XYZ file of C-alpha atoms in Angstrom:
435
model
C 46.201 103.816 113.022
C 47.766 102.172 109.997
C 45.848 102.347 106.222
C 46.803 100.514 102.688
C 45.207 101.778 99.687
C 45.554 100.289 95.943
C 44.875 101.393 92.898
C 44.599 97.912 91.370
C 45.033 96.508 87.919
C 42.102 96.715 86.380
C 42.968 97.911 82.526
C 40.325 100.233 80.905
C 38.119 100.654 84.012
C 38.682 101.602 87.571
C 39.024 100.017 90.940
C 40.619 101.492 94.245
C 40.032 100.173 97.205
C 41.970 99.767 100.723
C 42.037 99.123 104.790
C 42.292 101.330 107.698
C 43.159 99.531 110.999
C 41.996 101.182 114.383
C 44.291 100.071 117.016
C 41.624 100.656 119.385
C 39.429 99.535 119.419
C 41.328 96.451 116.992
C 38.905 97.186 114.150
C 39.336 96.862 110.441
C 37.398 98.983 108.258
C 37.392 98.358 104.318
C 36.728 101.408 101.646
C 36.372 100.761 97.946
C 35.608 103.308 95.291
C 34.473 101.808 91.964
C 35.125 98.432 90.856
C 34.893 97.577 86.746
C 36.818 97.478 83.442
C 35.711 97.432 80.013
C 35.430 94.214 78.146
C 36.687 94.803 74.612
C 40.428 94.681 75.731
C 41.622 90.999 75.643
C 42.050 89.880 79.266
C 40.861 92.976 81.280
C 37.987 90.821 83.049
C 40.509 88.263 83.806
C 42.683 90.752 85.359
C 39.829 92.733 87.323
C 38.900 89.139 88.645
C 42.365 88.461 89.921
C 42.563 92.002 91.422
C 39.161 91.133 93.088
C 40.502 87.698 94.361
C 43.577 89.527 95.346
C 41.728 91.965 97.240
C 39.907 89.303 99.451
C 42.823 86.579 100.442
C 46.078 88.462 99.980
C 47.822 88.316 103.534
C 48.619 91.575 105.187
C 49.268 92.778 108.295
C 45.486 93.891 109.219
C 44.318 91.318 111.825
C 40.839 90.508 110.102
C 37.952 92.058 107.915
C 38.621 90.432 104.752
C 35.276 89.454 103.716
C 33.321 92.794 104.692
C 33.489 96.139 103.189
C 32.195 99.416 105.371
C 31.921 101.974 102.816
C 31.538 101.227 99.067
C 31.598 104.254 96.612
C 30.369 104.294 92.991
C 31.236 107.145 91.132
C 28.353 106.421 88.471
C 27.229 103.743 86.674
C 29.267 103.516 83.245
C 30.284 99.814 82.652
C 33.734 99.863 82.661
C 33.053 101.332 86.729
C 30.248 98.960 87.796
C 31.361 95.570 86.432
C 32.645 93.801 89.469
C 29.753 95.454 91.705
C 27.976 92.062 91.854
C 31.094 90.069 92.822
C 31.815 92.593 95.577
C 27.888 92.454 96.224
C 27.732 88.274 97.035
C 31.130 87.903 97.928
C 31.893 90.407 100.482
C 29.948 91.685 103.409
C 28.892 95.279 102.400
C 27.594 97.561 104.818
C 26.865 101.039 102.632
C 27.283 101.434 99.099
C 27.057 105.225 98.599
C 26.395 106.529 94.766
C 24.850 109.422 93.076
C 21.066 110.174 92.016
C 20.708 110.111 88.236
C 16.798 109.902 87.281
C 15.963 106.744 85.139
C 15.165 109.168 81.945
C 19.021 110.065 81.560
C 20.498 106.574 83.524
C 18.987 104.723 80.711
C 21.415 105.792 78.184
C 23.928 104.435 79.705
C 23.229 101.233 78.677
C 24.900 101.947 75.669
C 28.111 101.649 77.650
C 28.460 98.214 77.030
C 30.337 96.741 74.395
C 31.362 93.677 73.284
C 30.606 91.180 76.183
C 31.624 87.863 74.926
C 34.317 87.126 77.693
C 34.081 84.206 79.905
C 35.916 86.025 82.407
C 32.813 88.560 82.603
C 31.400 89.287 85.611
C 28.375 91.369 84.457
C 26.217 89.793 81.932
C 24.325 92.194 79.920
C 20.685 91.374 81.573
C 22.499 92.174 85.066
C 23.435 95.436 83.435
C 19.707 96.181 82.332
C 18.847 95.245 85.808
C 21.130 97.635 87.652
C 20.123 100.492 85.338
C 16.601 99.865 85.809
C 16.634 99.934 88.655
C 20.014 100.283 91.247
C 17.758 99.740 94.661
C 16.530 96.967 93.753
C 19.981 95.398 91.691
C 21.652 96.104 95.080
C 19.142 94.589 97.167
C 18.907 91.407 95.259
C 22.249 90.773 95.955
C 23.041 92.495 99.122
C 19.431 92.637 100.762
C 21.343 94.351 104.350
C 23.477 96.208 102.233
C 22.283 100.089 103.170
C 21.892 102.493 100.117
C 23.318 106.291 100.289
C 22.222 108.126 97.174
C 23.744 111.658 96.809
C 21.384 114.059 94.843
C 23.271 116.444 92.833
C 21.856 120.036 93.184
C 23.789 122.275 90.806
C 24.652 124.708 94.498
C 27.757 126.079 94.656
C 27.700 127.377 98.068
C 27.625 123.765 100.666
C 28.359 123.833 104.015
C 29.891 120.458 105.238
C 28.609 119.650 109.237
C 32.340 117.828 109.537
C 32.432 115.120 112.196
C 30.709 114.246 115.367
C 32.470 116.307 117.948
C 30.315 113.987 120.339
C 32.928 111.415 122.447
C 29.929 109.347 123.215
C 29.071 108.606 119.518
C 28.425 104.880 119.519
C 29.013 104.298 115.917
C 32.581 103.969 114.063
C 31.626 104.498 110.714
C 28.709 107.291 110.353
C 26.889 109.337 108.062
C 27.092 112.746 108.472
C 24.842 115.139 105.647
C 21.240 116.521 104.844
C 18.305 113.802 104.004
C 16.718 114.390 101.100
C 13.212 113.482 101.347
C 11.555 114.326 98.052
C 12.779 111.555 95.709
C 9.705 110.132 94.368
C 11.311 107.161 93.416
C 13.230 106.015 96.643
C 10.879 107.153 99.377
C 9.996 104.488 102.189
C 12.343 102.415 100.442
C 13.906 99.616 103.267
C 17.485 100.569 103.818
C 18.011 103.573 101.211
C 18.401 107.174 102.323
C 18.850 109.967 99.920
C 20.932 113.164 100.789
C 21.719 116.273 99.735
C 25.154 117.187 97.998
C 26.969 117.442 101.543
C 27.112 113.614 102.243
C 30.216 112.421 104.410
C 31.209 109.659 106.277
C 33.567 109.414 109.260
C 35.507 106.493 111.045
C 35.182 108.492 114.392
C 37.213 111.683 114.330
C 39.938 109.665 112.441
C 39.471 109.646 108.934
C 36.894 111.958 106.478
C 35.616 110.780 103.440
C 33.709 113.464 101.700
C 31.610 113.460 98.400
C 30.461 115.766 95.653
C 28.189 114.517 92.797
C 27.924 116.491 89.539
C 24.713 116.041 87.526
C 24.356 114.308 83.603
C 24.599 116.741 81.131
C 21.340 117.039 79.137
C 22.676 118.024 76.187
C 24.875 115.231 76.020
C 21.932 112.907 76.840
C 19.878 114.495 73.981
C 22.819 114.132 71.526
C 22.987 110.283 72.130
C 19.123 110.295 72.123
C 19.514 111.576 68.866
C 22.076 109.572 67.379
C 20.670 106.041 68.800
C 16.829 107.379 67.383
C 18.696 107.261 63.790
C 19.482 103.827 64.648
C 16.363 102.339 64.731
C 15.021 104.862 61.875
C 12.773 106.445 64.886
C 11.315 110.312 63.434
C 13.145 113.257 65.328
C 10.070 113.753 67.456
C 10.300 110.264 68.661
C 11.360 109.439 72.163
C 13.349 106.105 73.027
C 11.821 103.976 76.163
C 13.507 101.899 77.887
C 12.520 98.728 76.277
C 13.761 100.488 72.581
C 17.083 100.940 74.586
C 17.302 97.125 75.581
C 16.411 96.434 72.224
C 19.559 98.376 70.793
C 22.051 96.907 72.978
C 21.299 93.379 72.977
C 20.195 93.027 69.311
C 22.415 96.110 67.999
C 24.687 96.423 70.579
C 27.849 97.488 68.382
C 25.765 100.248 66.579
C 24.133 101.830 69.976
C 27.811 101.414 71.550
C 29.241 103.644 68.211
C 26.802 106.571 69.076
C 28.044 105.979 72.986
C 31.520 106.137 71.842
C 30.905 109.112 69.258
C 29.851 110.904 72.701
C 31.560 109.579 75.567
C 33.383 113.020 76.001
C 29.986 114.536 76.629
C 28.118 111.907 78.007
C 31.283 111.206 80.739
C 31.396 114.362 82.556
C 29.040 113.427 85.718
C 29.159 111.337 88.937
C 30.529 111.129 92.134
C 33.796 112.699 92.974
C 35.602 111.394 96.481
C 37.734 112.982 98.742
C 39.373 110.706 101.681
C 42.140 110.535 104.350
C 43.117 110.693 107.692
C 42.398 113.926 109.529
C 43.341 115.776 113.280
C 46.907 113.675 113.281
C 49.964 114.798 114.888
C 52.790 112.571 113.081
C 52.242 110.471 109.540
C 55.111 109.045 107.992
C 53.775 106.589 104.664
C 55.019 105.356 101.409
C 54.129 105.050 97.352
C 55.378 102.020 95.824
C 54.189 100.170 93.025
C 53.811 96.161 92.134
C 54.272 97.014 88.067
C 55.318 94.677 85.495
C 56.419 97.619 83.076
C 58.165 99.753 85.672
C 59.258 100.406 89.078
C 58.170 103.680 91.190
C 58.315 104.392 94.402
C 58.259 107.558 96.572
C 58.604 108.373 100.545
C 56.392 110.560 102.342
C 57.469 111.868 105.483
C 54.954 114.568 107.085
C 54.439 115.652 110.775
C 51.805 118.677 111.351
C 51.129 121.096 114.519
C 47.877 122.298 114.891
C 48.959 125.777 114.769
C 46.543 126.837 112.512
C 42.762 126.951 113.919
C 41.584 128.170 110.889
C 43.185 125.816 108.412
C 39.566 123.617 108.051
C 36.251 124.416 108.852
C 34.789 122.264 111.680
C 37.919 122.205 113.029
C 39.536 119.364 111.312
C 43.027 121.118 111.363
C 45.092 119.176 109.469
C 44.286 116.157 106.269
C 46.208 113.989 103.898
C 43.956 113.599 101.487
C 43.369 111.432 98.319
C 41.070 112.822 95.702
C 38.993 110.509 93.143
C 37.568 112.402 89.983
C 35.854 108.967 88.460
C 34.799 110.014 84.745
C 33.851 113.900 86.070
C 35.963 116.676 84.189
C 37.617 120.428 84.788
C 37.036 121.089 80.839
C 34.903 124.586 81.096
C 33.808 123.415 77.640
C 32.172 120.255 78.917
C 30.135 120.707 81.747
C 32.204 120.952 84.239
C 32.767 120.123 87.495
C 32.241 123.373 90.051
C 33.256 122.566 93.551
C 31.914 124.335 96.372
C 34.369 126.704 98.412
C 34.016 124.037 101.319
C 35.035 121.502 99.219
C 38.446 123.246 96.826
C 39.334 124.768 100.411
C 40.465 121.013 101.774
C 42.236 120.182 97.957
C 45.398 122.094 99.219
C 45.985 119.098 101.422
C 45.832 116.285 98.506
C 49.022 113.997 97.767
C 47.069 111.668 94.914
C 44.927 112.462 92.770
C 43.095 110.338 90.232
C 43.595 112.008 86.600
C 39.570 112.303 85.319
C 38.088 110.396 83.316
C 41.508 108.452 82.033
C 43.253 111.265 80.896
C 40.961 111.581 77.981
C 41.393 115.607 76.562
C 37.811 116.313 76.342
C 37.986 116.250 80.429
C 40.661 118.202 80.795
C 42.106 121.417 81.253
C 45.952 121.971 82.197
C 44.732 125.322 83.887
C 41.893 124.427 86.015
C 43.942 121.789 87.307
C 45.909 124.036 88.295
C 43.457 126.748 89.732
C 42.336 124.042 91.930
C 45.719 123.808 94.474
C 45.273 120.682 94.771
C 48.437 119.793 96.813
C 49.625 123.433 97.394
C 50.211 122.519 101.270
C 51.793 119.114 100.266
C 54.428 120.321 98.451
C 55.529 122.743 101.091
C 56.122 120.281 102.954
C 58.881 119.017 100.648
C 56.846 116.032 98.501
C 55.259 115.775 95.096
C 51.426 115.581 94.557
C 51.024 111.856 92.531
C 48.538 112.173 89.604
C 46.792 108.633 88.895
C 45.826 107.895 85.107
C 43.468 104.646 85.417
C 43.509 103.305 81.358
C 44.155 99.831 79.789
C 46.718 99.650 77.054
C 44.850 98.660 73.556
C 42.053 101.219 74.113
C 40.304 102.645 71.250
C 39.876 106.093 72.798
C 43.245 107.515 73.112
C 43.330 107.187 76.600
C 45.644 108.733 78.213
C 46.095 111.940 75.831
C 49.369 113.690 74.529
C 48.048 116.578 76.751
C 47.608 115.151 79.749
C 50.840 113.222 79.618
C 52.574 116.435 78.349
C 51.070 118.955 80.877
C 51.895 116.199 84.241
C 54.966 115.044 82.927
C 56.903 112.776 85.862
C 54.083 112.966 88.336
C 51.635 111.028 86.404
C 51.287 107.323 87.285
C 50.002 105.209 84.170
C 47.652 102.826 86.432
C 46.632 99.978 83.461
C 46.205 96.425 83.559
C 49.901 95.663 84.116
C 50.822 98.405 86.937
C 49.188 98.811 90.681
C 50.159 101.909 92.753
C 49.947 101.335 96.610
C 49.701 103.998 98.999
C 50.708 102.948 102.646
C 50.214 105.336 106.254
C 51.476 104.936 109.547
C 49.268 107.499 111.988
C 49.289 108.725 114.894
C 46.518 111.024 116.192
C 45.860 113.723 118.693
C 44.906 112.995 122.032
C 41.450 114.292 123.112
C-alpha cells in the first residue's frame, strides 16, 4: 500500500486531502477533509482554486482515480471550510461526504461567516451559502444527487465504544461504514441516500486503513451571544428572536455589520464540529516522508517506523498498531471554551499520532498548552525516535491574529505554518500483515 496526503495552500481556510493506493486489488481511493478559505485576503480564492486544480491533474504515481473522491469529511460548515465544497461537488465523483448534525436553529448563525465576497475567483456565491445552510441535504444533492450523506450526531457521551473494522474476510465492500444509525432525526428521516449515526461513526478501506470521527456540539451560549449582538443590529427588542429570513437579510444587505458581531465571537462560536482521526493500521513495516513545496521555506523530515504486534492489548478491536493523523478543524482544548472531551476509546489511539492539525488556526481562545499535552498525542511516536508535526492552517494578512504568540511559543520547531504560500506533504510506503 502506498498513501500521499497534502495539506494544501489554501491561506485563511483549510483543505487536506490525499490518495491511498491498494496494490491489490489496483484500487485508488481518494480522502479529503475540508475544502475552503476565507475571501477577505487578496488572492486566497485564487490560490484554493489552483490547489483544487492541482489536486485533480497533477501527475503522480497512483495509476488512476483522479476524478472521484471515496470519503469526503467536513468538519462544519464555517465559510472559510466549505467554500470549494461545490467545485469538489460537480467536478469530482464523490461517493460519501460525512459531516456533523447541527440543528437549523444554531446552523443559521453561521451565515454570518461570510465576509466580503467580491472576488471573481469565488467559488461560493453568497445565495449558494444560504442554500447549504438551509439546508445541507438538499445543497449536496443538487449537486451531487449519488453522492451518499453521513451525518454524525453529537451526543455530549463521554463513554463510546468504537465496533473497529470488519473482521469478516468475505466483506465485499472496500470502503465501509462502520457505527450506530441514528434514527430519530426529524429532519433527515427517509431521506434518499442520507444516514445519520451516532458519535461512533468510522470508515474502513478493508482492514487497511481507519478513519475515525468525533463531533462536538455548538455551544449555546455562544449562539445566544451572536443572537444577541446581530438582534442590536437590526434594532430587534431583547425578547425578539431572529428567523432565518432576518439572517439573510443581515448578510446580504448588512453583511459587514452581521460579519463584526461573527468576528466579535468567533472564539466562542468556533469551538464545534467534526474532529478526524486517520491512518494506516495492522502494518508490519512503514517507512514515509514530510517534505514541503513552500515558497517561504524548506522542511523536510524522515520517518522510519517498523512495529511487531507484540502488544495484544495496544488497541481495542484488535487493531494493534496505527500511524495516525489527527484533524481538530475549528474544535478547541480551551477548558474555558467549551471544549472538546474525547472519549477514552478515542485519546487511547492519540498516542500513535505523527501530525496533528493545530485547532482552529492557532487562535488562543482554542487553546491550551496543557491539555495538549494531557492528550499524548504522539507519546508512542516519539519513542520510536521521531517528532510529532503540529499543522497551523492560517493565511498571512488575517485580521484575527492567527496563529497566536502562544501557540507559536508553546510548539516552538514542531509547528508547520501551513498558509497560502507553504504545502506540507506527508508520503507512506506500507506493508501489512498477512492474514
Amino acid at each position: 500500500m502506498k498513501s500521499k496526503f497534502t495539506f494544501f495552500k489554501a491561506g485563511q481556510g483549510s483543505f487536506y486531502g490525499g490518495r491511498i493506493w491498494l496494490h491489490e486489488p489496483n484500487q485508488v481511493f481518494t480522502i479529503v477533509f475540508d475544502c475552503g478559505t476565507s475571501p477577505f485576503i487578496a488572492g486566497n480564492n485564487q490560490s484554493l482554486n489552483n490547489e483544487i486544480n492541482n489536486f485533480k491533474h497533477r501527475p503522480h504515481y497512483f495509476p488512476r482515480n483522479n476524478d472521484e473522491i471515496e470519503l469526503l469529511f467536513i468538519s462544519h460548515l464555517d465559510y472559510d471550510h466549505v467554500s470549494g465544497l461545490k467545485r469538489l461537488l460537480t467536478e469530482f465523483q464523490v461517493k460519501n461526504i460525512i459531516l456533523p448534525y447541527i440543528e437549523k436553529e444554531h446552523r443559521q448563525f453561521f451565515l454570518t461567516s461570510i465576509g466580503d465576497n467580491n472576488d471573481p475567483d469565488n467559488n461560493l456565491t453568497i445565495d449558494e451559502y444560504i442554500s447549504l445552510i438551509e439546508s445541507p441535504n438538499q445543497f449536496i444533492a443538487q449537486n451531487s444527487e449519488r453522492t451518499r450523506q453521513f451525518y454524525i450526531k453529537p451526543n455530549g457521551k463521554t463513554e463510546i465504544e468504537y465496533q473497529g473494522y470488519d473482521n469478516n474476510e468475505n466483506q465485499s465492500d472496500n470502503v465501509y461504514p462502520r457505527g450506530t444509525l441514528n434514527n430519530e432525526t426529524t429532519e433527515l428521516i427517509n431521506l434518499p441516500n442520507v444516514f445519520v449515526y451516532e458519535n461512533d461513526l468510522q470508515f474502513f478501506i478493508k482492514r487497511n486503513w481507519e478513519f475515525t470521527t468525533f463531533a462536538k456540539s455548538v455551544s449555546e451560549t455562544a449562539i445566544d451571544k451572536l443572537h444577541n449582538c446581530l438582534k442590536k443590529k437590526l434594532k430587534k427588542k431583547a425578547t425578539d428572536n431572529l428567523s432565518l429570513d432576518d439572517l439573510k437579510n443581515l448578510v446580504t444587505t448588512y453583511r459587514k455589520e452581521a460579519h463584526k458581531c461573527y468576528t466579535d465571537c468567533i472564539g466562542d462560536i468556533n469551538s464545534h464540529g467534526l474532529v478526524l482521526l486517520h491512518g494506516p493500521i495492522r502494518f508490519e513495516h512503514l517507512c514515509g516522508d514530510i517534505y514541503t513545496n513552500c515558497e517561504l521555506n524548506n522542511f523536510h523530515n524522515d520517518n522510519r517506523y517498523h512495529r511487531h504486534f507484540f502488544d495484544e492489548h495496544h488497541f481495542n478491536n484488535n487493531n494493534r498498531s496505527m500511524l495516525g493523523t489527527l484533524l481538530f478543524g475549528d474544535t478547541s482544548i480551551n477548558p474555558g471554551n467549551n471544549p472538546i472531551v474525547f472519549p477514552k476509546a478515542f485519546k487511547d489511539k492519540l498516542v500513535n499520532v505523527h501530525v496533528v492539525q493545530v485547532p482552529h488556526h492557532g487562535s488562543s481562545k482554542n487553546w491550551d498548552f496543557a491539555e495538549f499535552e494531557a492528550l499524548n498525542i504522539g507519546d508512542n511516536v516519539n519513542r520510536w525516535g521521531n517528532r510529532v508535526i503540529a499543522v497551523c492552517n492560517f493565511g498571512y494578512g488575517n485580521k484575527f491574529g492567527h496563529p497566536s504568540h502562544q501557540v507559536l511559543n508553546d510548539l516552538r520547531s514542531t509547528i508547520f505554518l501551513n498558509s497560502q504560500f507553504s504545502r506540507l506533504n506527508i508520503r507512506y510506503d506500507i506493508i501489512h500483515q498477512r492474514p
